[in-house]
């Protein structure tokens, strides 16, 4: 009898997990959240499902609930890098930049080469308007690996904020060489060119950004046409 109940319970959990995954794939995060919560009522300490729940909450921009769930996870696994980075990102989204920095720094004490924390720190420094530190920190990242377009991007934005437009354009060009559809880099390059009085080139960059945005919107509206 016990084995039968155990198998039945396992079957129910698998079904809840499967339904949650299906909803995530459809982008129905609210329904996915319902399935994951139902799962966790039966098996409260299932780490993969807790992480799936956190992902659904984050996708719904339910940031306070994300923090609450991450804190519960960190009580079990205090050095879980994914959870620490997730809390940093959530705090960043809440514009709690100093707190976000603490979690990125915590990850980097565990793993100094963690890419998400390294980039998270760079963008948090930028949000704090500490542009010189962004430039110094992004240099450290890029001496390890020059293939990170968003690191080039935040470095370029910091150069522009300091009116170092020529250097900013060089960084934007490096970012666009890696990802030619990096919209923010096209916009940023346009603004830097405008700062130098190179208005025609600035307009060309802005037009390119608009063109890429339009293509992206069309692909989201008509995915079959882009296959």
Backbone as JSON, one array per atom type, in Angstrom:
{
  "sequence": "XXXXXXXXXXXXXXXXXXXXXXXXXXXXXXXXXXXXXXXXXXXXXXXXXXXXXXXXXXXXXXXXXXXXXXXXXXXXXXXXXXXXXXXXXXXXXXXXXXXXXXXXXXXXXXXXXXXXXXXXXXXXXXXXXXXXXXXXXXXXXXXXXXXXXXXXXXXXXXXXXXXXXXXXXXXXXXXXXXXXXXXXXXXXXXXXXXXXXXXXXXXXXXXXXXXXXXXXXXXXXXXXXXX",
  "N": [[0.82, -1.2, 0.0], [1.92, 1.27, 0.82], [3.96, 1.6, -1.09], [2.44, 1.84, -3.37], [1.07, 4.28, -2.9], [3.28, 5.93, -2.81], [4.22, 5.79, -5.45], [2.02, 6.87, -6.75], [2.0, 9.48, -5.73], [4.45, 10.36, -6.71], [3.89, 10.29, -9.43], [1.92, 12.27, -9.58], [3.44, 14.53, -8.88], [5.32, 14.61, -10.98], [3.58, 15.17, -13.06], [2.63, 17.72, -12.37], [5.03, 19.14, -12.51], [5.65, 18.8, -15.21], [3.49, 20.13, -16.43], [3.97, 22.7, -15.49], [6.41, 23.28, -16.79], [5.56, 23.24, -19.45], [3.85, 25.45, -19.49], [5.72, 27.48, -18.98], [7.19, 27.39, -21.36], [5.26, 28.33, -23.1], [5.08, 30.86, -22.26], [3.29, 31.47, -20.29], [3.45, 32.47, -17.45], [2.09, 32.93, -15.07], [0.29, 30.78, -14.8], [2.13, 28.7, -14.77], [3.38, 29.26, -12.37], [1.35, 28.61, -10.58], [1.27, 25.8, -10.83], [3.86, 25.11, -9.94], [3.76, 26.01, -7.3], [1.79, 24.35, -6.3], [3.11, 21.92, -6.5], [5.17, 22.36, -4.64], [3.78, 22.45, -2.28], [3.4, 19.8, -1.76], [5.97, 18.74, -1.87], [8.12, 20.47, -0.3], [10.88, 21.12, -0.25], [12.27, 21.06, -2.81], [14.76, 21.72, -4.79], [15.23, 22.32, -7.65], [12.58, 22.91, -8.45], [11.9, 25.03, -6.79], [13.62, 26.91, -7.88], [12.53, 27.11, -10.43], [10.08, 28.23, -9.77], [10.96, 30.7, -8.8], [11.97, 31.77, -11.18], [9.57, 32.04, -12.65], [8.2, 33.89, -11.04], [9.94, 36.08, -11.26], [9.74, 36.61, -13.98], [7.17, 37.56, -14.02], [7.55, 39.92, -12.83], [7.3, 40.09, -10.1], [8.8, 41.13, -7.78], [9.23, 41.39, -4.96], [8.25, 38.98, -4.03], [9.99, 37.29, -5.34], [12.41, 37.87, -4.02], [11.73, 36.95, -1.46], [11.42, 34.18, -1.95], [13.99, 33.54, -2.87], [15.48, 34.07, -0.59], [14.59, 32.03, 1.09], [15.61, 29.87, -0.29], [18.35, 30.41, -0.1], [18.68, 30.04, 2.59], [18.82, 27.36, 2.73], [20.8, 26.7, 0.89], [23.36, 28.48, 1.19], [25.48, 29.38, -0.43], [24.71, 29.27, -3.04], [25.26, 30.07, -6.23], [23.66, 30.8, -8.43], [21.31, 31.61, -7.15], [22.26, 33.75, -5.59], [23.17, 35.52, -7.58], [20.73, 35.91, -8.8], [19.32, 37.25, -6.79], [20.82, 39.59, -6.69], [20.27, 40.63, -9.26], [17.51, 41.0, -9.08], [17.29, 42.91, -7.02], [18.62, 44.94, -8.35], [16.75, 45.47, -10.39], [14.83, 46.57, -8.81], [15.96, 48.94, -8.31], [17.67, 49.09, -6.18], [20.55, 49.58, -5.78], [22.95, 49.61, -4.26], [22.51, 47.46, -2.51], [22.23, 45.4, -4.34], [24.83, 45.29, -5.34], [26.2, 44.17, -3.19], [25.49, 41.47, -3.32], [26.48, 40.66, -5.82], [29.18, 41.02, -5.3], [29.47, 39.14, -3.32], [29.1, 36.75, -4.73], [31.39, 36.89, -6.32], [33.38, 36.53, -4.45], [33.11, 33.86, -4.01], [33.37, 32.74, -6.54], [35.56, 34.14, -8.49], [35.57, 34.38, -11.24], [33.03, 34.37, -12.22], [30.81, 35.01, -14.71], [28.25, 36.25, -14.89], [28.04, 37.65, -12.47], [30.24, 39.35, -12.7], [29.51, 40.97, -14.9], [27.14, 41.94, -13.84], [28.06, 43.47, -11.71], [29.42, 45.48, -13.13], [27.29, 46.79, -14.52], [25.82, 47.64, -12.34], [27.55, 49.43, -11.09], [27.51, 51.34, -13.09], [24.83, 52.16, -12.92], [24.98, 53.39, -10.49], [26.3, 55.6, -11.23], [29.03, 55.66, -11.17], [31.27, 56.13, -13.04], [34.03, 56.06, -13.67], [34.89, 53.88, -12.17], [33.44, 51.88, -13.47], [34.76, 51.84, -15.92], [37.33, 51.01, -15.12], [36.69, 48.5, -13.99], [35.47, 47.15, -16.14], [37.62, 46.97, -17.82], [39.17, 45.07, -16.48], [37.52, 42.84, -16.82], [37.53, 42.58, -19.62], [40.18, 42.07, -20.18], [40.3, 39.47, -19.58], [38.46, 38.28, -21.32], [37.52, 39.26, -24.43], [35.14, 39.05, -25.74], [32.65, 39.86, -24.89], [29.85, 41.49, -25.57], [28.11, 43.18, -24.11], [29.63, 44.1, -22.04], [31.48, 45.66, -23.37], [29.58, 47.47, -24.18], [28.6, 48.73, -21.76], [30.93, 49.85, -20.92], [31.4, 51.64, -23.0], [29.16, 53.32, -22.67], [29.8, 54.52, -20.25], [32.13, 55.87, -20.97], [30.98, 57.74, -22.72], [29.36, 59.13, -20.92], [31.29, 60.53, -19.61], [32.03, 62.26, -21.5], [33.91, 61.28, -23.27], [33.97, 60.76, -26.15], [35.15, 59.71, -28.55], [36.54, 57.46, -27.64], [34.37, 56.08, -26.63], [32.94, 55.49, -28.99], [34.74, 53.75, -30.22], [34.56, 51.59, -28.45], [31.84, 50.93, -28.76], [31.92, 50.11, -31.43], [33.44, 47.79, -31.19], [31.7, 46.25, -29.68], [29.6, 45.97, -31.51], [30.82, 44.57, -33.5], [30.87, 42.08, -32.44], [28.17, 41.59, -31.91], [26.04, 42.45, -34.16], [23.44, 43.22, -34.04], [22.91, 44.55, -31.73], [21.03, 46.65, -30.24], [21.1, 48.79, -28.35], [23.76, 49.49, -28.53], [23.95, 50.57, -31.1], [22.25, 52.79, -30.76], [23.65, 54.11, -28.69], [26.1, 54.61, -29.93], [25.22, 56.37, -31.86], [24.48, 58.57, -30.26], [26.97, 59.28, -29.21], [28.31, 60.02, -31.54], [26.73, 62.2, -32.2], [27.41, 63.85, -30.08], [29.92, 64.55, -30.91], [29.36, 66.16, -32.97], [28.9, 64.96, -35.39], [26.57, 64.64, -37.23], [25.16, 63.44, -39.41], [26.18, 60.84, -39.5], [25.36, 60.05, -36.99], [22.57, 60.0, -37.3], [22.34, 57.9, -39.11], [23.11, 55.74, -37.5], [21.04, 55.76, -35.6], [18.89, 55.2, -37.27], [19.59, 52.62, -38.03], [19.28, 51.29, -35.6], [16.5, 51.54, -35.29], [15.64, 50.07, -37.48], [16.51, 47.45, -36.8], [15.01, 47.07, -34.47], [12.44, 47.09, -35.54], [12.52, 44.79, -37.14], [12.78, 42.88, -35.14], [10.33, 43.17, -33.79], [8.57, 42.37, -35.82], [9.31, 39.69, -36.08], [8.48, 38.69, -33.63], [5.76, 39.08, -33.77], [5.02, 37.61, -36.02], [6.11, 34.75, -35.99], [6.25, 32.49, -37.66], [6.82, 33.42, -40.18], [9.47, 34.04, -40.08], [10.91, 31.77, -40.08]],
  "CA": [[0.0, 0.0, 0.0], [2.82, 2.41, 0.9], [4.64, 1.74, -2.38], [1.44, 2.32, -4.33], [0.87, 5.69, -2.62], [4.52, 6.61, -3.18], [4.23, 5.9, -6.91], [0.94, 7.78, -7.12], [2.47, 10.81, -5.39], [5.51, 10.67, -7.67], [3.22, 10.55, -10.7], [1.28, 13.58, -9.46], [4.49, 15.55, -8.9], [5.83, 14.67, -12.34], [2.57, 15.82, -13.89], [2.66, 19.14, -12.03], [6.27, 19.69, -13.06], [5.52, 18.82, -16.68], [2.56, 21.21, -16.78], [4.67, 23.96, -15.25], [7.37, 23.48, -17.87], [4.8, 23.55, -20.66], [3.39, 26.84, -19.37], [6.9, 28.35, -19.15], [7.5, 27.43, -22.79], [4.23, 29.15, -23.74], [5.13, 32.21, -21.7], [2.19, 31.63, -19.34], [4.18, 32.36, -16.19], [1.14, 32.88, -13.97], [-0.2, 29.4, -14.68], [3.29, 27.9, -14.35], [3.57, 29.52, -10.94], [0.34, 27.83, -9.86], [1.69, 24.4, -10.81], [5.04, 24.97, -9.08], [3.33, 26.18, -5.91], [1.09, 23.12, -5.93], [4.18, 20.93, -6.34], [5.92, 22.64, -3.41], [2.93, 22.1, -1.13], [3.6, 18.37, -1.53], [7.41, 18.52, -1.62], [8.56, 21.86, -0.12], [12.32, 21.37, -0.42], [12.74, 20.57, -4.1], [15.54, 22.89, -5.25], [14.94, 22.72, -9.04], [11.24, 23.49, -8.57], [11.99, 26.35, -6.16], [14.26, 27.8, -8.86], [11.55, 27.35, -11.48], [9.12, 29.18, -9.2], [11.63, 32.0, -8.78], [12.0, 32.25, -12.56], [8.22, 32.47, -13.0], [7.93, 35.13, -10.3], [10.77, 37.15, -11.85], [9.14, 36.92, -15.29], [5.95, 38.32, -13.73], [8.01, 41.14, -12.16], [6.86, 40.05, -8.7], [10.14, 41.15, -7.22], [9.24, 41.12, -3.52], [8.06, 37.53, -3.88], [11.26, 36.69, -5.78], [13.35, 38.02, -2.9], [11.29, 36.05, -0.39], [11.73, 32.8, -2.35], [15.45, 33.38, -2.91], [15.96, 34.02, 0.8], [14.31, 30.68, 1.58], [16.57, 28.99, -0.95], [19.68, 30.68, 0.47], [18.71, 29.47, 3.94], [19.18, 25.95, 2.52], [22.07, 26.67, 0.14], [23.82, 29.87, 1.32], [26.46, 29.77, -1.44], [24.19, 28.96, -4.37], [25.63, 31.22, -7.07], [22.5, 31.2, -9.23], [20.39, 32.35, -6.27], [22.9, 35.03, -5.22], [23.09, 36.4, -8.75], [19.32, 36.24, -8.98], [18.94, 38.29, -5.84], [21.47, 40.81, -7.16], [19.53, 41.15, -10.41], [16.19, 41.45, -8.62], [17.52, 44.18, -6.33], [18.93, 45.91, -9.41], [15.49, 45.84, -11.02], [14.13, 47.42, -7.84], [16.8, 50.13, -8.17], [18.38, 49.04, -4.9], [21.83, 49.27, -6.39], [23.97, 49.27, -3.25], [22.23, 46.11, -2.03], [22.54, 44.49, -5.45], [26.28, 45.16, -5.41], [26.64, 43.25, -2.13], [25.31, 40.08, -3.75], [27.45, 40.38, -6.88], [30.49, 40.88, -4.64], [29.45, 37.85, -2.6], [29.36, 35.71, -5.75], [32.78, 36.99, -6.77], [34.26, 35.95, -3.44], [33.0, 32.41, -4.17], [33.93, 32.43, -7.85], [35.97, 35.43, -9.08], [35.43, 34.38, -12.69], [31.62, 34.21, -12.6], [30.52, 36.02, -15.73], [27.03, 37.0, -14.59], [28.34, 38.59, -11.38], [31.16, 40.36, -13.22], [28.74, 41.93, -15.68], [26.19, 42.58, -12.94], [28.8, 44.51, -10.98], [29.68, 46.58, -14.06], [26.06, 47.55, -14.76], [25.42, 48.28, -11.08], [28.41, 50.61, -10.97], [26.99, 52.34, -14.03], [23.59, 52.69, -12.35], [25.4, 54.27, -9.39], [26.99, 56.73, -11.88], [30.45, 55.61, -10.82], [31.73, 55.81, -14.39], [35.46, 55.71, -13.67], [34.99, 52.5, -11.68], [32.96, 51.01, -14.55], [35.84, 51.74, -16.91], [38.37, 50.17, -14.52], [36.2, 47.13, -13.81], [35.26, 46.53, -17.45], [38.96, 46.65, -18.33], [39.54, 43.79, -15.87], [36.73, 41.79, -17.48], [37.91, 42.44, -21.03], [41.5, 41.47, -20.26], [40.06, 38.02, -19.51], [37.69, 37.83, -22.47], [37.07, 40.44, -25.19], [33.97, 38.69, -26.56], [31.41, 40.18, -24.17], [29.37, 42.75, -26.16], [27.47, 44.08, -23.15], [30.7, 44.74, -21.27], [31.91, 46.77, -24.23], [28.5, 48.45, -24.18], [28.56, 49.54, -20.54], [32.18, 50.64, -20.93], [31.17, 52.75, -23.93], [28.22, 54.25, -22.05], [30.53, 55.26, -19.22], [32.99, 56.82, -21.7], [30.11, 58.82, -23.21], [28.93, 59.94, -19.76], [32.43, 61.38, -19.26], [32.27, 62.99, -22.77], [35.05, 60.7, -23.98], [33.15, 60.22, -27.23], [35.94, 58.91, -29.49], [36.77, 56.16, -26.99], [33.07, 55.41, -26.56], [32.63, 54.95, -30.32], [35.61, 52.59, -30.41], [33.98, 50.49, -27.67], [30.59, 50.52, -29.42], [32.29, 49.36, -32.63], [33.86, 46.46, -30.76], [30.47, 45.53, -29.29], [28.82, 45.67, -32.72], [31.54, 43.55, -34.26], [30.48, 40.81, -31.82], [26.72, 41.45, -32.07], [25.65, 43.57, -35.03], [22.04, 43.59, -33.75], [22.89, 45.11, -30.37], [20.32, 47.91, -30.47], [21.59, 49.85, -27.47], [25.07, 49.94, -29.02], [23.69, 51.48, -32.22], [21.75, 54.04, -30.19], [24.72, 54.76, -27.96], [27.07, 55.13, -30.9], [24.6, 57.56, -32.46], [24.57, 59.68, -29.31], [28.37, 59.7, -29.14], [28.58, 60.76, -32.78], [26.05, 63.48, -32.06], [28.23, 64.65, -29.17], [31.08, 65.05, -31.66], [28.87, 67.0, -34.07], [28.86, 64.17, -36.64], [25.13, 64.43, -37.18], [24.7, 62.5, -40.44], [26.53, 59.49, -39.04], [24.5, 59.78, -35.84], [21.25, 59.63, -37.83], [22.47, 56.55, -39.7], [23.11, 54.77, -36.39], [19.69, 55.73, -35.04], [18.07, 54.49, -38.26], [19.93, 51.2, -37.94], [18.63, 50.79, -34.38], [15.06, 51.46, -35.59], [15.48, 48.95, -38.43], [16.65, 46.2, -36.04], [13.84, 47.0, -33.58], [11.28, 46.73, -36.38], [12.68, 43.38, -37.51], [12.51, 42.09, -33.95], [8.89, 43.2, -33.56], [7.93, 41.54, -36.85], [9.58, 38.28, -35.78], [7.67, 38.31, -32.48], [4.36, 39.06, -34.19], [4.81, 36.56, -37.04], [7.27, 33.86, -35.9], [6.29, 31.52, -38.76], [7.39, 34.05, -41.37], [10.92, 34.2, -39.94], [11.56, 30.45, -40.11]],
  "C": [[0.87, 1.26, 0.0], [3.5, 2.67, -0.44], [3.69, 2.28, -3.43], [1.22, 3.83, -4.16], [2.09, 6.52, -3.03], [4.59, 6.82, -4.7], [3.18, 6.89, -7.39], [1.36, 9.23, -6.88], [3.53, 11.28, -6.37], [4.92, 11.02, -9.02], [2.56, 11.92, -10.7], [2.31, 14.71, -9.54], [5.06, 15.72, -10.3], [4.87, 15.41, -13.26], [2.53, 17.32, -13.63], [3.89, 19.83, -12.61], [6.18, 19.83, -14.57], [4.6, 19.95, -17.12], [3.21, 22.59, -16.57], [5.65, 24.29, -16.37], [6.68, 23.88, -19.17], [4.34, 25.01, -20.65], [4.54, 27.83, -19.53], [7.22, 28.5, -20.63], [6.5, 28.3, -23.56], [4.26, 30.6, -23.27], [3.99, 32.51, -20.74], [2.75, 31.45, -17.93], [3.25, 32.28, -14.98], [0.63, 31.47, -13.72], [0.92, 28.48, -14.23], [3.5, 28.03, -12.86], [2.57, 28.71, -10.11], [0.76, 26.37, -9.74], [2.9, 24.19, -9.89], [4.67, 25.12, -7.6], [2.6, 24.94, -5.41], [2.09, 22.0, -5.67], [4.85, 21.11, -4.98], [5.08, 22.46, -2.15], [3.13, 20.63, -0.75], [5.05, 18.08, -1.15], [8.1, 19.88, -1.49], [10.03, 22.13, -0.41], [12.83, 20.67, -1.68], [13.44, 21.74, -4.79], [15.24, 23.27, -6.7], [13.57, 23.38, -9.2], [11.19, 24.86, -7.89], [12.6, 27.34, -7.15], [13.32, 28.1, -10.03], [10.5, 28.35, -11.02], [9.7, 30.58, -9.19], [11.66, 32.61, -10.18], [10.64, 32.77, -12.99], [7.87, 33.78, -12.32], [8.69, 36.31, -10.91], [10.17, 37.58, -13.19], [7.87, 37.73, -15.14], [6.26, 39.64, -13.02], [7.46, 41.25, -10.73], [8.11, 40.0, -7.81], [10.2, 40.9, -5.71], [9.1, 39.63, -3.25], [9.3, 36.77, -4.32], [12.26, 36.71, -4.64], [13.01, 37.04, -1.78], [11.66, 34.6, -0.7], [13.24, 32.55, -2.39], [16.01, 33.28, -1.5], [15.72, 32.64, 1.41], [15.3, 29.68, 0.99], [17.97, 29.17, -0.36], [19.8, 30.19, 1.91], [19.11, 27.99, 3.88], [20.57, 25.84, 1.9], [22.67, 28.09, 0.13], [24.83, 30.32, 0.27], [26.02, 29.38, -2.85], [24.38, 30.19, -5.28], [24.46, 31.71, -7.9], [21.53, 32.03, -8.4], [20.97, 33.71, -5.89], [22.87, 36.01, -6.38], [21.65, 36.84, -9.0], [18.85, 37.32, -8.03], [19.57, 39.63, -6.22], [20.69, 41.45, -8.29], [18.17, 41.7, -9.99], [16.3, 42.78, -7.88], [17.86, 45.29, -7.31], [17.65, 46.4, -10.07], [14.65, 46.74, -10.1], [14.86, 48.74, -7.57], [17.44, 50.23, -6.8], [19.83, 48.65, -5.2], [22.91, 48.9, -5.38], [23.78, 47.86, -2.73], [22.57, 45.08, -3.1], [24.04, 44.23, -5.52], [26.79, 44.16, -4.37], [26.54, 41.79, -2.58], [26.24, 39.72, -4.9], [28.85, 40.19, -6.29], [30.58, 39.54, -3.91], [29.71, 36.69, -3.56], [30.83, 35.7, -6.13], [33.79, 36.54, -5.73], [34.24, 34.43, -3.52], [33.66, 31.98, -5.47], [34.29, 33.73, -8.56], [35.78, 35.52, -10.58], [33.98, 34.27, -13.14], [31.19, 35.36, -13.5], [29.31, 36.88, -15.38], [27.29, 38.04, -13.49], [29.28, 39.69, -11.85], [30.42, 41.43, -14.02], [27.74, 42.67, -14.8], [26.84, 43.7, -12.16], [29.05, 45.73, -11.88], [28.44, 47.45, -14.27], [25.56, 48.24, -13.49], [26.26, 49.51, -10.81], [27.94, 51.72, -11.89], [25.72, 52.98, -13.48], [23.87, 53.65, -11.19], [26.16, 55.5, -9.88], [28.47, 56.82, -11.48], [31.22, 55.21, -12.08], [33.2, 55.41, -14.46], [35.66, 54.27, -13.19], [34.48, 51.5, -12.71], [34.09, 50.77, -15.55], [36.96, 50.83, -16.38], [37.93, 48.71, -14.44], [36.01, 46.42, -15.16], [36.59, 46.18, -18.09], [39.41, 45.29, -17.78], [38.81, 42.64, -16.53], [37.29, 41.52, -18.87], [39.34, 41.96, -21.21], [41.4, 39.95, -20.16], [39.43, 37.51, -20.8], [37.13, 39.06, -23.18], [35.76, 40.21, -25.93], [32.64, 39.0, -25.89], [30.85, 41.51, -24.68], [28.78, 43.72, -25.13], [28.48, 44.74, -22.21], [31.28, 45.89, -22.08], [30.86, 47.88, -24.21], [28.5, 49.34, -22.94], [29.84, 50.37, -20.4], [32.01, 51.87, -21.83], [30.22, 53.79, -23.33], [28.89, 55.11, -20.99], [31.48, 56.28, -19.86], [32.17, 58.01, -22.19], [29.68, 59.74, -22.07], [30.03, 60.9, -19.32], [32.87, 62.23, -20.46], [33.53, 62.53, -23.49], [34.49, 59.96, -25.22], [33.93, 59.33, -28.2], [36.19, 57.51, -28.92], [35.48, 55.37, -26.9], [32.73, 54.75, -27.9], [33.47, 53.71, -30.62], [35.05, 51.37, -29.68], [32.68, 49.99, -28.3], [30.9, 49.7, -30.68], [32.72, 47.93, -32.28], [32.65, 45.61, -30.36], [29.7, 45.08, -30.53], [29.52, 44.67, -33.63], [31.18, 42.16, -33.74], [29.0, 40.54, -32.06], [26.21, 42.65, -32.86], [24.2, 44.02, -34.81], [21.86, 44.1, -32.32], [22.33, 46.53, -30.46], [20.86, 49.05, -29.62], [22.96, 50.37, -27.91], [24.9, 50.88, -30.21], [23.19, 52.83, -31.71], [22.85, 54.82, -29.48], [25.77, 55.36, -28.88], [26.52, 56.39, -31.56], [24.71, 58.77, -31.55], [26.0, 60.2, -29.18], [28.77, 60.49, -30.38], [27.93, 62.14, -32.75], [26.85, 64.43, -31.16], [29.46, 65.23, -29.84], [30.66, 65.95, -32.83], [28.81, 66.28, -35.4], [27.42, 63.69, -36.84], [24.61, 63.43, -38.21], [24.99, 61.06, -40.03], [25.66, 59.08, -37.85], [23.12, 59.32, -36.29], [21.28, 58.23, -38.43], [22.43, 55.47, -38.62], [21.73, 54.63, -35.78], [18.75, 54.97, -35.99], [18.32, 52.98, -38.22], [19.27, 50.57, -36.72], [17.13, 50.59, -34.61], [14.78, 50.27, -36.5], [15.54, 47.6, -37.7], [15.46, 46.0, -35.12], [12.61, 46.55, -34.34], [11.33, 45.27, -36.78], [12.34, 42.48, -36.33], [11.02, 42.04, -33.67], [8.15, 42.33, -34.56], [8.12, 40.06, -36.54], [8.75, 37.8, -34.6], [6.2, 38.21, -32.86], [4.05, 37.94, -35.16], [5.98, 35.6, -37.05], [7.38, 32.88, -37.06], [6.97, 32.1, -39.98], [8.9, 34.15, -41.3], [11.66, 32.88, -39.99], [12.17, 30.16, -41.46]]
}
